[in-house]
XYZ file of N, CA, C and O in Angstrom:
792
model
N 2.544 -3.672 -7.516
C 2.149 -3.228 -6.175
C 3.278 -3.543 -5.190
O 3.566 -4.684 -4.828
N 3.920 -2.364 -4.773
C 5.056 -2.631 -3.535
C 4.269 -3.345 -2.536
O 3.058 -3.561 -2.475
N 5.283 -3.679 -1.729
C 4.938 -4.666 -0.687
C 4.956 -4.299 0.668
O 6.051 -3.774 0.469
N 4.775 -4.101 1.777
C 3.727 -3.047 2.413
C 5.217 -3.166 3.882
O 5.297 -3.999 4.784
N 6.048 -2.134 3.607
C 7.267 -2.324 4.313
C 7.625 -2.149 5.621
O 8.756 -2.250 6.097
N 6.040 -1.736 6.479
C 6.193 -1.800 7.790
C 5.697 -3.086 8.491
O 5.252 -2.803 9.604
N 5.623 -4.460 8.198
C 5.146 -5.362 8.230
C 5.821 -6.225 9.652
O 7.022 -6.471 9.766
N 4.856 -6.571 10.581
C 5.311 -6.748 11.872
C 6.355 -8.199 11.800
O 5.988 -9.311 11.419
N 7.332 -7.930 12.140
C 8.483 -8.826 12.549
C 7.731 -10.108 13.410
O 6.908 -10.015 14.321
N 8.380 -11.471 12.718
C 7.949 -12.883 13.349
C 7.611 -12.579 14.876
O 7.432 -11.366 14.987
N 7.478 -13.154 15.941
C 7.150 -13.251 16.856
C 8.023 -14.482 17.053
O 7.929 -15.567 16.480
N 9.324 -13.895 18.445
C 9.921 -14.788 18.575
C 9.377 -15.904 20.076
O 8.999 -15.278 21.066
N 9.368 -17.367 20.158
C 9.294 -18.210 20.342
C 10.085 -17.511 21.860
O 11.133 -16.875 21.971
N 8.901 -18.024 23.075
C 9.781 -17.717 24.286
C 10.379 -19.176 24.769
O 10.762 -19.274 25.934
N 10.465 -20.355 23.848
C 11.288 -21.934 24.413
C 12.263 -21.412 23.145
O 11.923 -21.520 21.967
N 13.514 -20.837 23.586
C 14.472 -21.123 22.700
C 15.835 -20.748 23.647
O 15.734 -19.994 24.615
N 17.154 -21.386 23.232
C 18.266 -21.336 23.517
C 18.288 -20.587 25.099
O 18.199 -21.059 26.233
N 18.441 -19.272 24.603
C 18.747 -17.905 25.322
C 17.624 -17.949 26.708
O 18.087 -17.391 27.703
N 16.650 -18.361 26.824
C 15.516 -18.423 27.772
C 16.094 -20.190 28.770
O 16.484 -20.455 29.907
N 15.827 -20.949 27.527
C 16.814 -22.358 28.488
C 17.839 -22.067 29.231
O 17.816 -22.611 30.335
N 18.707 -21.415 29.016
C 20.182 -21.548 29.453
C 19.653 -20.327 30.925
O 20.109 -20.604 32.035
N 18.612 -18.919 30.777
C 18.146 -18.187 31.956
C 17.501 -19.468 33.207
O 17.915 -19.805 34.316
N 16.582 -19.815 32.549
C 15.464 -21.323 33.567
C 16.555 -22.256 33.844
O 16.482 -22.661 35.004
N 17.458 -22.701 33.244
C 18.652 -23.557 33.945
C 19.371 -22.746 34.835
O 19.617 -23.367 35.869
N 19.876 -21.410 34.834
C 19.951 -20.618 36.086
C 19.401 -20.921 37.533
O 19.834 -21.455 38.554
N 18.341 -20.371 37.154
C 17.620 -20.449 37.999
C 17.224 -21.659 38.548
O 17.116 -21.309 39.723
N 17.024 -22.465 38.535
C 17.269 -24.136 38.445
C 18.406 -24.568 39.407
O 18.222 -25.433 40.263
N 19.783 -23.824 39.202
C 20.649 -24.519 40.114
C 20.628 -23.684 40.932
O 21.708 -23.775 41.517
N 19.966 -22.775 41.420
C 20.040 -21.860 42.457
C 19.549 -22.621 43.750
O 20.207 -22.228 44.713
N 18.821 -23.366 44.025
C 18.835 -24.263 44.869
C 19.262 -25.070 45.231
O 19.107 -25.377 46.413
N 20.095 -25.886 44.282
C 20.738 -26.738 44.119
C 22.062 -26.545 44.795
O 22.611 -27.384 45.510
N 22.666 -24.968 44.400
C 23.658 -24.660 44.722
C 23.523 -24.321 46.340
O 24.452 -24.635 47.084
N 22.345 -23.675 46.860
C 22.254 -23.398 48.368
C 22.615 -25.036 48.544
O 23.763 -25.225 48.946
N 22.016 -25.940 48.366
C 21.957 -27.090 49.350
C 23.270 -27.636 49.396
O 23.719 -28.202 50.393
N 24.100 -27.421 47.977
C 25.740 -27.854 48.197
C 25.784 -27.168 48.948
O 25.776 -27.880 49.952
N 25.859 -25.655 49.429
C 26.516 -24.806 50.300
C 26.606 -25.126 51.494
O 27.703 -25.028 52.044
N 25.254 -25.685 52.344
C 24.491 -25.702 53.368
C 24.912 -27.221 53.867
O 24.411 -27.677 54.895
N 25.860 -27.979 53.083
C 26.483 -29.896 53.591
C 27.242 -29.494 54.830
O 28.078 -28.607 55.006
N 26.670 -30.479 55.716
C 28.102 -30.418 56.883
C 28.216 -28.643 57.662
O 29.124 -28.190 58.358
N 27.036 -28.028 57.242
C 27.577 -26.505 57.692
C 28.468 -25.696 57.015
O 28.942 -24.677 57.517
N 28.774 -26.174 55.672
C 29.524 -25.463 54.470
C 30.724 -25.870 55.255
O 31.552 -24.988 55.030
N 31.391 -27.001 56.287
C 32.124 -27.081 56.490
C 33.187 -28.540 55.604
O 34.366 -28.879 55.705
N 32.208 -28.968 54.920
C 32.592 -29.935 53.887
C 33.336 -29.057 52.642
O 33.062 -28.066 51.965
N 34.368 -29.962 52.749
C 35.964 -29.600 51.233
C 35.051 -29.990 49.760
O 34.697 -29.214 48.872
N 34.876 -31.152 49.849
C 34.370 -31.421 48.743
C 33.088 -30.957 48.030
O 32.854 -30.833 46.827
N 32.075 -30.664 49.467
C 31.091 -30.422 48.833
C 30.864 -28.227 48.540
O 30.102 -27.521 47.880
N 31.930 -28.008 49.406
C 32.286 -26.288 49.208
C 32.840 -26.367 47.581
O 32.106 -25.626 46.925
N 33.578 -26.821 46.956
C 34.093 -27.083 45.754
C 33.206 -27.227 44.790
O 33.191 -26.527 43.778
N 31.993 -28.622 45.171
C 31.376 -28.940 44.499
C 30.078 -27.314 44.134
O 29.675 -26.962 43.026
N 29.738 -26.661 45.519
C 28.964 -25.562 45.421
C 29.883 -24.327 44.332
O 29.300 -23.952 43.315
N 30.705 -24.005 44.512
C 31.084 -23.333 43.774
C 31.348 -23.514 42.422
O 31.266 -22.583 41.621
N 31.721 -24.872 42.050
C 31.657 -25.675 40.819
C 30.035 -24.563 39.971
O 30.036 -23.760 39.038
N 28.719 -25.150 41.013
C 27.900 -24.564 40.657
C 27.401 -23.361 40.312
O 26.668 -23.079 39.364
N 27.964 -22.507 41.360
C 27.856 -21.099 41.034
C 28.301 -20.360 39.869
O 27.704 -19.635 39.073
N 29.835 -20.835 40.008
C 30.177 -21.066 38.633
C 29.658 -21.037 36.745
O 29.581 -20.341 35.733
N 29.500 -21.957 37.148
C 28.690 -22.840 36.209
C 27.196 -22.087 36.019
O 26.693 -22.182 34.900
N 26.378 -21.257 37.173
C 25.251 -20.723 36.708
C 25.853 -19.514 36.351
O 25.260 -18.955 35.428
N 26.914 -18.877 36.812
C 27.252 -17.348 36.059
C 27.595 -17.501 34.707
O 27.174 -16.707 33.866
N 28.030 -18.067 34.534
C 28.644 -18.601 32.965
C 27.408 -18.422 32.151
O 27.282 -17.780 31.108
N 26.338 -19.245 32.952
C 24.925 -19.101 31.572
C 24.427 -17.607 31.689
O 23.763 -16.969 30.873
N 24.881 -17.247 32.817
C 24.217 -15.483 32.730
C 24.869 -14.389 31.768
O 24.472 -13.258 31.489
N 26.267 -15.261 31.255
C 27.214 -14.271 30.276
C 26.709 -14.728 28.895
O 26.695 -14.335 27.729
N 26.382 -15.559 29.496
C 26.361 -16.454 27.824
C 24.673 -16.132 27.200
O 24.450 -15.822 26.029
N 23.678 -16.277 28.195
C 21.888 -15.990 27.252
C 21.770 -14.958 26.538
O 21.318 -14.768 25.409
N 22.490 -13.923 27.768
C 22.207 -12.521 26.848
C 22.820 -12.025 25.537
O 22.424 -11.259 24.659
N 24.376 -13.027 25.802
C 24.914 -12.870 24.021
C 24.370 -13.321 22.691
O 24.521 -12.844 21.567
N 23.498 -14.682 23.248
C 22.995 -15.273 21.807
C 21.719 -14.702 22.001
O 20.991 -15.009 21.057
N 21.128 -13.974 22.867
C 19.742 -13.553 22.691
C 19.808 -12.209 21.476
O 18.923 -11.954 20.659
N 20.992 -11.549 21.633
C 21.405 -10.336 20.967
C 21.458 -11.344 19.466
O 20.589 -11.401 18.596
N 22.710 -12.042 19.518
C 23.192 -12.675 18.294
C 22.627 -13.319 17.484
O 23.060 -13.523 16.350
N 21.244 -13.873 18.072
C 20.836 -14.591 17.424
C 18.671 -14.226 17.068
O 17.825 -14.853 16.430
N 18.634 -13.163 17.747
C 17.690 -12.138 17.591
C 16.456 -13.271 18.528
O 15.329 -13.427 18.056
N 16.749 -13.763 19.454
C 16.175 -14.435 20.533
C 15.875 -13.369 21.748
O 15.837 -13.830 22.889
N 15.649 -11.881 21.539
C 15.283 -11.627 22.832
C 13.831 -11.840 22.919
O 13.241 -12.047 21.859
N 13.152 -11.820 24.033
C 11.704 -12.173 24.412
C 11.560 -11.120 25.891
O 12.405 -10.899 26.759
N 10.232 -10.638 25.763
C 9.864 -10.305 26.998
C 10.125 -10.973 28.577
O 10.360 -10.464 29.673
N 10.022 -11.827 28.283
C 9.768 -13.288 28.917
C 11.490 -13.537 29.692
O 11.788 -13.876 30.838
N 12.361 -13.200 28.497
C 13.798 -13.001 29.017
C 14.286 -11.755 29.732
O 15.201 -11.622 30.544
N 13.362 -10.800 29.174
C 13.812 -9.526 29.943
C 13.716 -9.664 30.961
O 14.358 -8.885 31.665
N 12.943 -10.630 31.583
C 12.011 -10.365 32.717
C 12.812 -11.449 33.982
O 13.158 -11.254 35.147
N 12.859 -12.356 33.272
C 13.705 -13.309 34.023
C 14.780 -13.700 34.115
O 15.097 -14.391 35.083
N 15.798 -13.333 32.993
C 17.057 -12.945 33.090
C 17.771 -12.089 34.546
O 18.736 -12.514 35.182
N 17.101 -10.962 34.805
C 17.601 -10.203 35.733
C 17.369 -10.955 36.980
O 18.136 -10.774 37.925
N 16.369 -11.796 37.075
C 15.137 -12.228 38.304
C 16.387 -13.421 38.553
O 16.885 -13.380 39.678
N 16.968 -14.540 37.549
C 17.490 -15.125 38.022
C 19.632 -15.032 38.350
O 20.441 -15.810 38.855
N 19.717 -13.812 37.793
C 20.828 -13.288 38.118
C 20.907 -12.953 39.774
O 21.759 -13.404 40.540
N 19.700 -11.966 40.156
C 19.727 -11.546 41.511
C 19.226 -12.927 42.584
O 19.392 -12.911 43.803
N 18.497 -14.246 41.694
C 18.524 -15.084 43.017
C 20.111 -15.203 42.887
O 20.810 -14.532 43.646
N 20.711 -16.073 41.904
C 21.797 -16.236 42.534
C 22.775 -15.910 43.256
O 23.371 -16.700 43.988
N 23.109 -14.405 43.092
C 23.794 -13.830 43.701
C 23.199 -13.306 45.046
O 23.759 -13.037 46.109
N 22.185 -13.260 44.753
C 21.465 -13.183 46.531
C 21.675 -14.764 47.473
O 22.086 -14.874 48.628
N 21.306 -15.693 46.673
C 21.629 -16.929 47.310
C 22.915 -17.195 48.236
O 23.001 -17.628 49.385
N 24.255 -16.612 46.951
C 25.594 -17.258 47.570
C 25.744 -15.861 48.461
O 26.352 -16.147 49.493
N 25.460 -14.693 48.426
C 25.445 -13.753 49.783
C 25.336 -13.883 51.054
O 26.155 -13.764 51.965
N 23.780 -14.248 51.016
C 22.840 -14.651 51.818
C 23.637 -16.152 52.812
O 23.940 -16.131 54.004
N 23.764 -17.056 52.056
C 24.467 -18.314 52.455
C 25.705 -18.096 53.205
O 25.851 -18.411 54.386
N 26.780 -17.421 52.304
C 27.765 -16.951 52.835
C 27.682 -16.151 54.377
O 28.421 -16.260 55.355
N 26.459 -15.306 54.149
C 26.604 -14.739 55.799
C 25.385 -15.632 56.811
O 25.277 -15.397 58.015
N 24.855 -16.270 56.365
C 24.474 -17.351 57.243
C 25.682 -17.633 57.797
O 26.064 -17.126 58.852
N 26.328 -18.437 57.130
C 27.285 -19.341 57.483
C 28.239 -18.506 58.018
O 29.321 -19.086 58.091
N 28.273 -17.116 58.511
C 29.122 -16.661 59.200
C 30.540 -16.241 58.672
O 31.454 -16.111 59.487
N 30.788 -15.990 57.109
C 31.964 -15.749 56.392
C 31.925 -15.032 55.833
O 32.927 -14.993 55.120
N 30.987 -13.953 55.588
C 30.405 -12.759 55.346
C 29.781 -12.161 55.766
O 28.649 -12.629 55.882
N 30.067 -10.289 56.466
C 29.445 -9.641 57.420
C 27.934 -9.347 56.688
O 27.931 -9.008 55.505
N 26.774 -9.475 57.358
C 25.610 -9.388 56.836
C 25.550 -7.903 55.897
O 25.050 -7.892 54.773
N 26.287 -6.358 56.713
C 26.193 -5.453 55.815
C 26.234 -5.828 54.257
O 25.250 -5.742 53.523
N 27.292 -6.183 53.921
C 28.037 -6.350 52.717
C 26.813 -7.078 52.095
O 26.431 -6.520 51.067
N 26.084 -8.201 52.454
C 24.909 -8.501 51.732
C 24.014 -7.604 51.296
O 23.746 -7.341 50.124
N 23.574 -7.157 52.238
C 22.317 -5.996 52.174
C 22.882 -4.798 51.460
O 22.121 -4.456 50.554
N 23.951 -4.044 51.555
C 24.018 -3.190 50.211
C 23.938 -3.588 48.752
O 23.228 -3.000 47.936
N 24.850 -4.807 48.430
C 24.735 -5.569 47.610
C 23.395 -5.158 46.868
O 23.065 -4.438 45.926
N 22.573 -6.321 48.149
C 21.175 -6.976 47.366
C 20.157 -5.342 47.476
O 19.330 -5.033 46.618
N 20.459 -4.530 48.651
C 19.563 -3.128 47.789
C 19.872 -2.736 46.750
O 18.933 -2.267 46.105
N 20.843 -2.720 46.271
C 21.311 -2.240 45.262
C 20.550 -2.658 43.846
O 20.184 -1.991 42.879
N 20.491 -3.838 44.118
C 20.195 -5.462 42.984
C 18.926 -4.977 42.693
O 18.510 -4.706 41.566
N 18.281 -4.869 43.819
C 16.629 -4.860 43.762
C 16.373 -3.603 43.362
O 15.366 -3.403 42.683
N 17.189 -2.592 43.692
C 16.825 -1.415 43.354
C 16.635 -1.054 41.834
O 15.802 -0.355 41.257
N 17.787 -1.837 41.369
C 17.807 -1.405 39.640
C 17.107 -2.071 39.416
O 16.269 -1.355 38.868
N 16.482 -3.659 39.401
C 15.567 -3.956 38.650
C 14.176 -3.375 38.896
O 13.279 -3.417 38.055
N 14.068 -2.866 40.025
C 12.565 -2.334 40.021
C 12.767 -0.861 39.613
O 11.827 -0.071 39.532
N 13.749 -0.615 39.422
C 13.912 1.058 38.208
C 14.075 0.442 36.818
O 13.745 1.162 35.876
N 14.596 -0.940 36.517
C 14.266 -1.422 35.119
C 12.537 -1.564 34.341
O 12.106 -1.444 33.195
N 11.881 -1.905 35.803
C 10.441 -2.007 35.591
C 9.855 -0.687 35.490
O 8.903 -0.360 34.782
N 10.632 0.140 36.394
C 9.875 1.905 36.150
C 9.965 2.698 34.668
O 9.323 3.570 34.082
N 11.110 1.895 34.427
C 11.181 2.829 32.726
C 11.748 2.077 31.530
O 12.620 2.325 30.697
N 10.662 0.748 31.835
C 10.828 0.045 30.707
C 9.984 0.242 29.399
O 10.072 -0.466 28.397
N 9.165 1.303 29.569
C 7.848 1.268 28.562
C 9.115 3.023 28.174
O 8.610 3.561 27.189
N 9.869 3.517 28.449
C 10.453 4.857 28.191
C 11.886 4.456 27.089
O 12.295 5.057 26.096
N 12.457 3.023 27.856
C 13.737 2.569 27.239
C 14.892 1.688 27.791
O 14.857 1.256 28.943
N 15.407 1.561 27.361
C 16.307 0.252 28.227
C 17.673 1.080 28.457
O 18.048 1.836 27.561
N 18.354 0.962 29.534
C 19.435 1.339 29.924
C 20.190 0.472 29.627
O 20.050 -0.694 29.998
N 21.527 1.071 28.592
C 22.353 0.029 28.063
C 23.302 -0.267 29.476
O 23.513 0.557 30.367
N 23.816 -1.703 29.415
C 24.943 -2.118 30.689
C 26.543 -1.257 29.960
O 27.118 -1.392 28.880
N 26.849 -0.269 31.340
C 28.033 0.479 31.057
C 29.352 -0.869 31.584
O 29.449 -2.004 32.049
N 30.051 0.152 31.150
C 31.580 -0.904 31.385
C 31.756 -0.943 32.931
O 32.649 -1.680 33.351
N 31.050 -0.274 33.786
C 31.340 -0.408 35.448
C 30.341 -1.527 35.600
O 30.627 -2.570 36.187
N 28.904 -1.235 34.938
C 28.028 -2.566 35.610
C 28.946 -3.529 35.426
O 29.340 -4.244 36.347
N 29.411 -3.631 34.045
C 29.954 -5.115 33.501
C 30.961 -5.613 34.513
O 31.123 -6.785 34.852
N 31.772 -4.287 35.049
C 33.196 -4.715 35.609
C 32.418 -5.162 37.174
O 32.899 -6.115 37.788
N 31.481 -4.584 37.622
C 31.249 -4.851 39.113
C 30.248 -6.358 38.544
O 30.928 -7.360 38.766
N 29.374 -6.592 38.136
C 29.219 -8.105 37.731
C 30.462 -9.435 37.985
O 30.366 -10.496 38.602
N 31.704 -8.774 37.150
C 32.683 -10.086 37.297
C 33.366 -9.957 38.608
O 33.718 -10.787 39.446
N 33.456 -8.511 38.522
C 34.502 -8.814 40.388
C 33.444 -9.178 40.904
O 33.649 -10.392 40.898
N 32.139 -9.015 41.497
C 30.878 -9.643 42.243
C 31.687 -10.998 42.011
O 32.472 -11.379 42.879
N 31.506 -11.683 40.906
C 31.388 -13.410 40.839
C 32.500 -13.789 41.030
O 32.615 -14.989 41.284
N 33.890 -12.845 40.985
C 35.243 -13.550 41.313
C 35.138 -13.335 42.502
O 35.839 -14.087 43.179
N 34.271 -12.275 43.321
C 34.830 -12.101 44.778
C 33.701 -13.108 45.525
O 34.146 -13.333 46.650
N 32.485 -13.764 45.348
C 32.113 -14.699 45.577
C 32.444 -15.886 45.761
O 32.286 -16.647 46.716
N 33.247 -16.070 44.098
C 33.978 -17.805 44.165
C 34.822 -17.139 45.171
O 34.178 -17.386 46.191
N 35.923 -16.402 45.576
C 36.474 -16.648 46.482
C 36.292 -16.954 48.069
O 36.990 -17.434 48.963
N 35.109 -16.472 47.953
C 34.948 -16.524 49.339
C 34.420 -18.088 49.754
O 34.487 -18.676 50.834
N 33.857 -18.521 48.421
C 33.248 -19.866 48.555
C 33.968 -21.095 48.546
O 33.649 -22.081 49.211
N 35.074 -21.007 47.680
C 36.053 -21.972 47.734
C 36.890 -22.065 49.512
O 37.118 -21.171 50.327
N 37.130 -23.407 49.549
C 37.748 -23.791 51.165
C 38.909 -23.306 50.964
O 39.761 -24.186 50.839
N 39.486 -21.720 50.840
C 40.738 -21.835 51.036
C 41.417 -21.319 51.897
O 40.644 -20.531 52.441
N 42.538 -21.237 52.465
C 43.663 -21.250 53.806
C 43.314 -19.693 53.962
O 42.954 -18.860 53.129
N 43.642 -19.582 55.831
C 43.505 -18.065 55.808
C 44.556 -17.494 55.422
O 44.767 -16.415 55.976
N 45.045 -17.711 54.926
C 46.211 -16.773 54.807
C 45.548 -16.044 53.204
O 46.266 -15.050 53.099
N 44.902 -16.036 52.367
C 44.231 -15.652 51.276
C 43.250 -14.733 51.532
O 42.740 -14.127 50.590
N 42.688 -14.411 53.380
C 41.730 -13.596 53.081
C 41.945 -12.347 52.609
O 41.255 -11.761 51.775
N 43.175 -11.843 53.308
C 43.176 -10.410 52.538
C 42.622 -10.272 51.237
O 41.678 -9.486 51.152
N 43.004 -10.874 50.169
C 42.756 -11.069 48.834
C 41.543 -11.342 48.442
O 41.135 -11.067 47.313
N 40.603 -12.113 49.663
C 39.305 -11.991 49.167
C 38.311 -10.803 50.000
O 37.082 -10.736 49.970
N 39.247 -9.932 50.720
C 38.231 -8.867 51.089
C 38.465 -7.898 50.633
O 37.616 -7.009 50.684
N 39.833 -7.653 49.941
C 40.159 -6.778 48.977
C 39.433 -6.891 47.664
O 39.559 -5.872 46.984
N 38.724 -7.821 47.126
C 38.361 -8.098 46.161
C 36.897 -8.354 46.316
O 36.258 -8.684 45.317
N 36.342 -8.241 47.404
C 34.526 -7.714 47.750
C 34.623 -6.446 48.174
O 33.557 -5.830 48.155
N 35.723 -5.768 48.614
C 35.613 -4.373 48.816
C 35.266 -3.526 47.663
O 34.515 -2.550 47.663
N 36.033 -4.126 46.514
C 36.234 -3.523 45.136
C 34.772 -3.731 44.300
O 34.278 -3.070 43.387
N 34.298 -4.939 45.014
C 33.255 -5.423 44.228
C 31.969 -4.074 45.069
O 31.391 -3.215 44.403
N 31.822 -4.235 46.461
C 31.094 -2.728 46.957
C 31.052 -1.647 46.427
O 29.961 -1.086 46.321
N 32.310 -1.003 45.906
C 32.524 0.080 45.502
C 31.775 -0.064 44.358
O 30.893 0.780 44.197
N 31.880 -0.782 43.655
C 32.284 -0.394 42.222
C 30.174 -0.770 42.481
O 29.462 0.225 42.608
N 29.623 -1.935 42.512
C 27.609 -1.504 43.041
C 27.499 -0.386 43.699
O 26.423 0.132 43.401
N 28.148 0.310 44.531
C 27.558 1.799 45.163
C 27.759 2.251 44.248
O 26.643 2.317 43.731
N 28.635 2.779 43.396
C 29.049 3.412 42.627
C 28.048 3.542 41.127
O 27.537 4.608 40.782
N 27.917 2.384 40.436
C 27.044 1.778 38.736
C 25.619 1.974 39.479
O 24.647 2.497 38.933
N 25.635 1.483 40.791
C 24.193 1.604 41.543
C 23.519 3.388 41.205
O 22.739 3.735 40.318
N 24.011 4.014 42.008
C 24.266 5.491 41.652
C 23.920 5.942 40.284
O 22.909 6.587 40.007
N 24.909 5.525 39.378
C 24.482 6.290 38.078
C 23.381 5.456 37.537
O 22.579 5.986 36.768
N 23.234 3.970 37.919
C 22.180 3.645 37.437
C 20.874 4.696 37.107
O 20.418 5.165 36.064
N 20.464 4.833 38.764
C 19.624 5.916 39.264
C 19.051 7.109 38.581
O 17.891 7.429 38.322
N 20.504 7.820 38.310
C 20.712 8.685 37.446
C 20.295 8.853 36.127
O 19.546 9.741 35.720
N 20.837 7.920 35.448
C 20.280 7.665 33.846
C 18.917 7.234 34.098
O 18.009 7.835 33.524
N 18.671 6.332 34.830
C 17.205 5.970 34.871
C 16.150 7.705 34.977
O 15.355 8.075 34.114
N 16.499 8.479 36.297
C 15.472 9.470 36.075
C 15.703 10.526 34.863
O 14.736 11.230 34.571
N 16.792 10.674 34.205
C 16.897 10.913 32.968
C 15.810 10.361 31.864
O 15.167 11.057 31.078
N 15.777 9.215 31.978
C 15.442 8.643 30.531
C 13.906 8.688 30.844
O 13.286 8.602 29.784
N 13.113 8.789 31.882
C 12.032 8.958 32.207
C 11.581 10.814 32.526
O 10.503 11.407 32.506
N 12.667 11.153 32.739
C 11.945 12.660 32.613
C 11.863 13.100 31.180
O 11.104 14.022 30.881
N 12.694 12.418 30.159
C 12.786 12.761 28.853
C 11.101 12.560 28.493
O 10.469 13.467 27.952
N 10.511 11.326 28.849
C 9.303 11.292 28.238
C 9.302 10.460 27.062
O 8.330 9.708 27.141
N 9.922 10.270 26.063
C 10.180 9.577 25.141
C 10.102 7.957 25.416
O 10.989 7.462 26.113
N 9.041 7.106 24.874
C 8.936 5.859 24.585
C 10.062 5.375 23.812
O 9.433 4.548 23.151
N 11.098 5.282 23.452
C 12.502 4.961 22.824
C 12.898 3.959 23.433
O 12.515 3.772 24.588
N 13.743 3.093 22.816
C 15.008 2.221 22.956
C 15.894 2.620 22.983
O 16.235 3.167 21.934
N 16.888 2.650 24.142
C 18.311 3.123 23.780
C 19.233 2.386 23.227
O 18.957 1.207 23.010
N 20.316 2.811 22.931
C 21.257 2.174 22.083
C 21.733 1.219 22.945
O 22.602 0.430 22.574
């Protein structure tokens, strides 16, 4: 008697690796406002020390989703909060940044529509399929976090050009992945098809 070959796959465990390293995200996201917020973000050490953090939480945002793939750790549970704690952070050091008057509020708010926009089009056609991350999301992700640390680190004016040249690039390139996001999204939902994409 063969052995019955559509047989439902383990049920993976939502306390593992790939989910820790998302909840530790999210975790220093406060942590990191309150470094920001010492002295009026006018403290050396403790601007260093905030970015140290930011840092340090983007890193786990490159890193969950690789071993969640690699190591067959994805979970609902990650889908869900993975994105949730990507957009606090980067809403956090935005947000902070133009508190504190070193970033024009626009530049936040396209940003973060943008942010919010795709994940609540991730929620519109998640039961249709998942939109794979193209090489622009990926590229506007790292300029986002390089053009952040820059702005966050205490450094001399003579560097701003370089860091508004390098949030300009980071704008473009979210209007831009923002856009086709959009796009593929009403695609993959007018198709109709319950599928996974590649």
């Amino acid at each position: 008697m063969s052995a019955v070959a559509d047989e439902t796959p383990p049920r993976v465990s939502n306390i593992n690796i790939a989910n820790i390293l998302t909840c530790t995200r999210l975790l220093l996201v406060p942590v990191f406002v309150v470094a920001l917020f010492v002295d009026d973000g006018t403290s050396t050490a403790w601007r260093i020390g905030a970015t140290a953090l930011f840092a340090l939480a983007s890193f786990t945002d490159q890193v969950d989703g690789w071993v969640a793939r690699r190591y067959g750790l994805v979970t609902d549970f990650g889908k869900i909060a993975d994105p949730i704690a990507d957009k606090a952070l980067t809403g956090a050091a935005l947000i902070g940044l133009s508190v504190l008057g070193e970033l024009y509020w626009w530049v936040t708010i396209v940003i973060a529509v943008r942010e919010i926009g795709v994940t609540l089009l991730r929620f519109w056609v998640i039961r249709y399929g998942v939109i794979a991350a193209s090489r622009g999301g990926k590229a506007k992700t790292l300029t986002q976090i390089a053009a952040i640390v820059l702005f966050l680190l205490p450094l001399p004016a003579w560097t701003d050009p370089v860091s508004w040249t390098l949030m300009g690039i980071a704008i473009a390139l979210t209007v831009v992945t923002g856009a086709d996001y959009v796009l593929r999204a009403v695609r993959l939902r007018a198709g109709g098809t319950r599928t996974v994409a590649p």
